[in-house]
Coordinates of C-alpha atoms and ligand atoms in Angstrom, one line a residue:
X126 CA -10.2 22.4 -128.5
X127 CA -9.5 25.3 -130.9
X128 CA -6.7 25.4 -133.4
X129 CA -5.5 28.8 -134.3
X130 CA -3.2 30.1 -137.0
X131 CA -1.8 33.4 -135.9
X132 CA 0.4 36.2 -137.3
X133 CA 2.8 38.5 -135.4
X134 CA 4.4 41.4 -137.2
X135 CA 4.5 44.2 -134.6
X136 CA 8.2 44.8 -134.9
X137 CA 11.1 43.1 -136.7
X138 CA 10.0 39.4 -136.8
X139 CA 7.6 38.1 -139.3
X140 CA 6.1 35.2 -137.4
X141 CA 3.4 32.7 -138.1
X142 CA 2.4 29.8 -135.8
X143 CA -0.3 27.2 -135.4
X144 CA -1.4 26.3 -131.9
X145 CA -3.9 23.7 -130.8
X146 CA -5.1 24.7 -127.4
X147 CA -1.7 25.1 -125.7
X148 CA 0.2 22.8 -128.0
X149 CA 2.5 24.3 -130.6
X150 CA 2.1 22.6 -134.0
X151 CA 4.4 25.0 -135.9
X152 CA 6.3 28.1 -135.0
X153 CA 7.9 30.0 -137.9
X154 CA 9.9 33.1 -137.3
X155 CA 11.6 35.0 -140.1
X156 CA 13.9 37.4 -138.3
X157 CA 14.8 40.8 -139.8
X158 CA 17.6 41.4 -137.4
X159 CA 20.4 41.2 -140.0
X160 CA 18.5 43.7 -142.2
X161 CA 18.2 46.3 -139.4
X162 CA 21.7 45.7 -137.9
X163 CA 23.5 48.3 -140.1
X164 CA 21.1 51.0 -138.8
X165 CA 21.6 50.1 -135.1
X166 CA 17.9 49.6 -134.6
X167 CA 14.6 48.8 -136.4
X168 CA 13.7 51.1 -139.3
X169 CA 9.8 51.0 -139.5
X170 CA 9.4 51.4 -143.3
X171 CA 12.0 48.6 -144.0
X172 CA 10.3 46.4 -141.4
X173 CA 6.8 46.8 -143.1
X174 CA 8.2 46.0 -146.6
X175 CA 10.0 42.9 -145.4
X176 CA 6.9 41.7 -143.5
X177 CA 5.0 42.0 -146.8
X178 CA 7.7 40.0 -148.7
X179 CA 7.9 37.2 -146.1
X180 CA 4.4 36.7 -144.8
X181 CA 2.9 34.4 -147.5
X182 CA 5.9 32.1 -147.4
X183 CA 5.7 32.0 -143.5
X184 CA 2.0 31.0 -143.7
X185 CA 2.7 28.2 -146.1
X186 CA 5.6 26.9 -144.0
X187 CA 3.5 27.0 -140.8
X188 CA 0.8 24.9 -142.5
X189 CA 3.4 22.5 -143.9
X190 CA 5.3 22.0 -140.7
X191 CA 2.0 21.5 -138.7
X192 CA 0.9 19.0 -141.5
X193 CA -2.6 20.4 -141.5
X194 CA -4.8 22.3 -143.9
X195 CA -7.3 25.1 -143.7
X196 CA -10.2 22.9 -142.8
X197 CA -8.4 22.1 -139.5
X198 CA -8.1 25.8 -138.5
X199 CA -10.8 27.2 -136.3
X200 CA -9.7 30.9 -136.3
X201 CA -7.1 33.4 -137.5
X202 CA -5.3 35.6 -135.0
X203 CA -3.0 38.6 -135.4
X204 CA -1.3 41.1 -133.2
X205 CA -3.3 44.4 -133.5
X206 CA -1.6 46.5 -130.8
X207 CA 0.8 47.9 -129.7
X208 CA 3.7 48.1 -132.2
X209 CA 4.8 49.8 -135.4
X210 CA 1.6 50.7 -137.2
X211 CA 2.9 49.9 -140.7
X212 CA 4.3 46.6 -139.5
X213 CA 1.1 45.7 -137.5
X214 CA -1.0 46.5 -140.6
X215 CA 0.7 43.8 -142.7
X216 CA -0.1 41.0 -140.3
X217 CA -3.6 42.2 -139.3
X218 CA -4.6 42.8 -142.9
X219 CA -3.3 39.4 -144.0
X220 CA -5.2 37.7 -141.1
X221 CA -8.4 39.5 -141.8
X222 CA -8.2 38.6 -145.5
X223 CA -7.6 35.0 -144.7
X224 CA -10.5 35.0 -142.2
X225 CA -12.8 36.5 -144.9
X226 CA -11.6 34.1 -147.7
X227 CA -11.6 31.0 -145.5
X228 CA -14.7 32.0 -143.6
X229 CA -13.1 31.7 -140.2
X230 CA -13.4 34.0 -137.1
X231 CA -10.7 36.7 -136.8
X232 CA -9.1 37.5 -133.4
X233 CA -7.2 40.7 -132.8
X234 CA -4.7 40.2 -130.0
X235 CA -2.7 42.6 -127.7
X236 CA 1.0 41.9 -128.1
X237 CA 1.6 42.0 -124.3
X238 CA -1.2 39.6 -123.7
X239 CA 0.7 37.3 -126.1
X240 CA 3.8 37.6 -124.0
X241 CA 1.8 36.7 -120.9
X242 CA 0.4 33.6 -122.7
X243 CA 3.9 32.4 -123.7
X244 CA 4.1 30.9 -120.2
X245 CA 1.1 28.7 -120.9
X246 CA 2.9 27.1 -123.8
X247 CA 5.5 25.7 -121.4
X248 CA 3.1 25.0 -118.5
X249 CA -0.3 24.2 -120.0
X250 CA -1.8 23.7 -116.5
X251 CA -0.9 27.3 -115.5
X252 CA -4.0 29.2 -114.2
X253 CA -4.5 32.8 -113.0
X254 CA -4.1 34.5 -110.6
X255 CA -0.4 35.1 -111.0
X256 CA 2.1 37.9 -111.3
X257 CA 3.8 38.4 -114.7
X258 CA 7.1 40.2 -115.0
X259 CA 6.9 41.5 -118.6
X260 CA 10.3 42.6 -119.8
X261 CA 10.7 43.5 -123.5
X262 CA 12.2 46.1 -125.8
X263 CA 9.3 48.4 -125.3
X264 CA 7.8 47.4 -121.9
X265 CA 8.8 46.7 -118.4
X266 CA 5.8 45.9 -116.2
X267 CA 4.6 43.9 -113.3
X268 CA 1.2 42.7 -114.3
X269 CA -1.3 41.1 -111.9
X270 CA -3.2 38.5 -114.1
X271 CA -6.4 38.2 -112.1
X272 CA -8.3 36.1 -114.6
X273 CA -8.3 35.6 -118.4
X274 CA -8.3 39.1 -119.9
X275 CA -8.2 40.9 -116.5
X276 CA -5.0 42.7 -116.0
X277 CA -3.8 45.2 -113.4
X278 CA -0.4 46.9 -113.8
X279 CA 1.2 47.0 -110.3
X280 CA 4.5 48.4 -111.4
X281 CA 6.2 49.7 -114.5
X282 CA 9.3 51.6 -115.7
X283 CA 9.1 55.4 -115.4
X284 CA 11.6 55.9 -118.3
X285 CA 13.4 53.3 -120.5
X286 CA 12.2 49.7 -120.9
X287 CA 14.8 47.2 -119.8
X288 CA 15.3 45.8 -123.3
X289 CA 15.9 49.4 -124.5
X290 CA 18.5 49.9 -121.7
X291 CA 20.2 46.7 -122.9
X292 CA 20.2 47.9 -126.5
X293 CA 21.6 51.3 -125.6
X294 CA 24.4 49.9 -123.3
X295 CA 25.3 47.4 -126.1
X296 CA 25.7 50.3 -128.5
X297 CA 28.0 52.1 -126.0
X298 CA 30.1 48.9 -125.9
X299 CA 30.0 48.5 -129.7
X300 CA 28.2 45.2 -129.5
X301 CA 25.6 45.8 -132.2
X302 CA 21.9 45.3 -132.3
X303 CA 20.0 43.7 -130.6
X304 CA 22.0 44.3 -127.5
X305 CA 20.4 41.9 -125.0
X306 CA 21.7 38.6 -126.3
X307 CA 25.2 40.1 -126.9
X308 CA 25.5 41.5 -123.4
X309 CA 24.1 38.3 -121.9
X310 CA 26.8 36.2 -123.7
X311 CA 29.7 38.6 -122.9
X312 CA 28.6 39.0 -119.3
X313 CA 29.3 35.2 -118.7
X314 CA 33.0 35.9 -119.1
X315 CA 33.1 39.1 -117.0
X316 CA 33.3 40.0 -113.3
X317 CA 29.8 41.3 -112.2
X318 CA 31.3 42.9 -109.1
X319 CA 33.9 44.9 -111.0
X320 CA 32.0 48.2 -111.2
X321 CA 29.3 49.1 -108.6
X322 CA 26.4 50.7 -110.6
X323 CA 23.3 52.5 -109.2
X324 CA 20.0 50.6 -109.2
X325 CA 17.3 53.0 -110.4
X326 CA 14.8 54.0 -107.7
X327 CA 11.6 56.1 -107.9
X328 CA 11.2 58.5 -105.0
X329 CA 7.8 58.9 -103.5
X330 CA 6.5 62.4 -102.4
X331 CA 5.9 61.2 -98.9
X332 CA 9.5 59.8 -98.7
X333 CA 11.0 56.4 -99.4
X334 CA 10.9 54.7 -102.8
X335 CA 8.2 53.2 -105.0
X336 CA 8.4 49.4 -104.2
X337 CA 7.5 48.1 -107.7
X338 CA 8.3 50.8 -110.3
X339 CA 11.5 50.7 -112.2
X340 CA 13.9 53.2 -113.7
X341 CA 16.8 52.4 -116.1
X342 CA 17.8 55.7 -117.6
X343 CA 20.1 56.6 -114.6
X344 CA 21.8 53.2 -114.9
X345 CA 22.3 53.7 -118.6
X346 CA 23.9 57.2 -117.9
X347 CA 26.1 55.7 -115.2
X348 CA 27.4 53.1 -117.7
X349 CA 28.0 55.9 -120.2
X350 CA 30.0 57.9 -117.7
X351 CA 32.0 54.8 -116.6
X352 CA 32.8 54.0 -120.3
X353 CA 34.1 57.6 -120.8
X354 CA 36.2 57.5 -117.7
X355 CA 37.7 54.1 -118.5
X356 CA 38.4 55.1 -122.1
X357 CA 40.7 57.8 -120.8
X358 CA 42.9 55.4 -118.7
X359 CA 42.3 51.8 -119.7
X360 CA 42.9 50.2 -123.0
X361 CA 41.3 48.0 -124.1
X362 CA 38.0 48.7 -122.5
X363 CA 37.0 45.9 -120.0
X364 CA 33.7 45.4 -121.8
X365 CA 33.0 41.9 -120.3
X366 CA 33.3 43.4 -116.8
X367 CA 31.1 46.3 -117.7
X368 CA 28.5 44.0 -119.3
X369 CA 28.5 41.7 -116.3
X370 CA 28.2 44.6 -113.8
X371 CA 25.3 46.2 -115.8
X372 CA 23.5 42.8 -116.1
X373 CA 23.9 42.0 -112.4
X374 CA 22.4 45.4 -111.4
X375 CA 19.4 45.0 -113.8
X376 CA 18.7 41.4 -112.8
X377 CA 18.9 42.2 -109.1
X378 CA 16.5 45.1 -109.4
X379 CA 14.0 43.2 -111.5
X380 CA 14.2 40.2 -109.1
X381 CA 13.9 42.2 -105.9
X382 CA 10.9 44.2 -107.0
X383 CA 9.1 41.2 -108.5
X384 CA 9.5 39.1 -105.3
X385 CA 8.4 42.0 -103.1
X386 CA 5.3 42.6 -105.3
X387 CA 4.3 38.9 -105.4
X388 CA 4.6 38.6 -101.6
X389 CA 2.8 41.9 -100.9
X390 CA -0.1 40.8 -103.1
X391 CA -0.2 37.2 -101.9
X392 CA 0.5 35.9 -105.4
X393 CA 2.4 32.6 -105.1
X394 CA 3.0 32.1 -108.8
X395 CA 5.4 34.3 -110.9
X396 CA 5.7 34.1 -114.7
X397 CA 8.1 35.8 -117.0
X398 CA 7.5 37.2 -120.5
X399 CA 9.1 39.3 -123.2
X400 CA 12.6 39.2 -124.9
X401 CA 14.5 40.0 -121.7
X402 CA 12.9 36.9 -120.1
X403 CA 15.6 35.1 -122.1
X404 CA 18.3 36.6 -120.0
X405 CA 20.3 34.0 -118.2
X406 CA 21.2 36.0 -115.1
X407 CA 17.6 37.1 -114.6
X408 CA 16.3 33.5 -114.9
X409 CA 18.9 32.3 -112.4
X410 CA 18.3 35.0 -109.8
X411 CA 14.5 34.6 -110.0
X412 CA 14.8 30.9 -109.8
X413 CA 16.9 31.2 -106.6
X414 CA 14.7 33.9 -105.0
X415 CA 11.4 32.1 -105.8
X416 CA 12.7 28.9 -104.2
X417 CA 13.9 30.8 -101.1
X418 CA 10.5 32.4 -100.7
X419 CA 8.4 29.2 -101.5
X420 CA 6.9 30.8 -104.7
X421 CA 6.3 29.0 -108.0
X422 CA 8.2 30.3 -111.1
X423 CA 7.2 29.6 -114.7
X424 CA 9.2 31.0 -117.6
X425 CA 8.8 30.4 -121.3
X426 CA 11.4 28.4 -123.2
X427 CA 13.8 30.8 -125.0
X428 CA 12.1 30.6 -128.4
X429 CA 8.8 31.9 -126.8
X430 CA 10.5 34.8 -124.9
X431 CA 11.3 36.9 -127.9
X432 CA 8.6 37.9 -130.4
X433 CA 6.8 34.9 -131.9
X434 CA 3.3 34.0 -133.2
X435 CA 2.7 30.9 -131.0
X436 CA 2.1 33.2 -128.0
X437 CA -0.4 35.2 -130.0
X438 CA -2.1 32.0 -131.2
X439 CA -2.3 30.8 -127.6
X440 CA -4.0 33.9 -126.4
X441 CA -6.4 33.7 -129.4
X442 CA -7.3 30.1 -128.5
X443 CA -8.4 31.3 -125.1
X444 CA -10.6 34.0 -126.6
X445 CA -12.2 31.7 -129.1
X446 CA -12.8 29.0 -126.5
X447 CA -14.8 31.7 -124.6
X448 CA -16.9 32.5 -127.6
X449 CA -15.1 35.8 -128.4
X450 CA -13.9 37.1 -131.7
X451 CA -13.1 40.5 -133.2
X452 CA -14.8 42.4 -136.0
X453 CA -13.0 42.7 -139.3
X454 CA -12.9 46.4 -139.0
X455 CA -10.8 46.3 -135.8
X456 CA -8.0 48.8 -136.2
X457 CA -4.3 48.5 -135.4
X458 CA -3.0 50.8 -132.6
X459 CA 0.6 51.8 -132.0
X460 CA 0.0 52.2 -128.3
X461 CA -2.5 50.5 -126.0
X462 CA -2.2 49.9 -122.3
X463 CA -2.9 46.3 -121.4
X464 CA -5.1 47.5 -118.5
X465 CA -7.4 49.2 -121.2
X466 CA -7.8 45.9 -123.0
X467 CA -11.2 45.3 -121.5
X468 CA -12.5 48.6 -122.6
X469 CA -11.0 48.0 -126.0
X470 CA -13.0 44.8 -126.3
X471 CA -16.2 46.3 -125.0
X472 CA -15.9 49.0 -127.6
X473 CA -15.5 46.4 -130.3
X474 CA -18.5 44.4 -129.1
X475 CA -20.4 47.6 -128.9
X476 CA -19.4 48.5 -132.4
X477 CA -20.3 45.1 -133.6
X478 CA -23.7 45.2 -131.9
X479 CA -24.5 48.6 -133.3
X480 CA -23.1 47.6 -136.8
X481 CA -20.8 50.7 -136.9
X482 CA -18.1 50.4 -139.6
Ligands
KG4_512 O1 9.8 40.8 -126.7 P1 10.8 41.3 -127.7 O2 11.3 40.2 -128.7 O3 10.3 42.5 -128.6 C1 9.5 43.5 -128.0 O4 8.3 43.2 -127.9 O5 10.1 44.5 -127.7 O6 12.1 41.9 -126.9 C2 13.2 42.4 -127.6 C3 14.2 42.8 -126.5 C4 15.4 43.5 -127.1 O7 15.6 44.8 -126.5 C5 16.5 42.5 -126.9 O8 17.8 43.2 -126.7 C6 16.1 41.9 -125.6 O9 14.7 41.7 -125.8 N1 16.7 40.6 -125.3 C7 17.5 40.3 -124.3 C8 17.9 39.0 -124.4 N2 17.4 38.5 -125.6 C9 16.6 39.5 -126.1 N3 17.8 41.1 -123.2 C10 18.6 40.5 -122.3 N4 19.1 39.2 -122.4 C11 18.8 38.4 -123.4 N5 19.2 37.2 -123.5
ZN513 ZN1 7.4 41.6 -127.8

């Protein structure tokens, strides 16, 4: 029964949470969305500076809300990869310092592993193997979770991440940043059949299409062309219908490939993770399709879909319960494939064993 305090600062949320096994004791998120909004996206330097300003206050609040003190904490976790390096550094350095000062183990966590673990917070009895559809601002993958820490990517996007496509289409429709929630809301009032849009497909050299890989850049370009065409003849622009048509195409593509992948690999449980997992249409379509195909579906509640530290703490609990922790010289990395996580850990262990700084 480990209790972990974890920090997540990989992008534009300063987040601190305390999790006892799979129970969330506190979950503090200081969002920087309003700060980055005028720029239409995240400005890395501004993000790091604001993490630095917010982090101590968030840590104090997490302890106060959980009503516990340092003696109840068994380990300190932080996201170490992937993400914005300057932003990651703030959380990782704060966590390492706390681990040193409070004499607790430090646990460096992969951000995507955190998104996978978000589902455990809502379904504590969840156990691998399962298939996770991971859909965020930077990633779109179908990950076979074979066992704790053992991941195989079965499908991924060949170009834009789905969250990125949402953000770009939202910019085209002047809906601001981040685009996902704005399109989701607007789409509820639009006609999803108004404009047929192409679903991205990846051709295979031997003919046919890749069954599990995604492509969203063609769809984004199609929306761009549609907007230009409509601007010339329709005023005002039917943005709700465009948003609904785009959202329907995305949700259908993600659902179809996820179900095919799960059935092909005999995986009867599907989980969702990442900011786009909050999407209402995706949740409905997946719910309907899993029921039809007698599969189990498990998705995190909305607060654990977008970036948060509870998911990072939940992954850290699992590591600590297995007797694993990270060296204090663990570096942050802007890119790291989740499939390489094992190698990443072996390297750490090796470094620790050989006492290499
Ligand atoms: O997981 P996340 O918070 O950060 C990353 O790790 O990238 O995901 C952020 C992404 C953004 O692109 C945002 O537009 C998208 O998730 N998003 C949504 C929704 N809520 C957030 N996309 C579609 N529908 C939503 N309801
Ligand atoms: Zn994320």
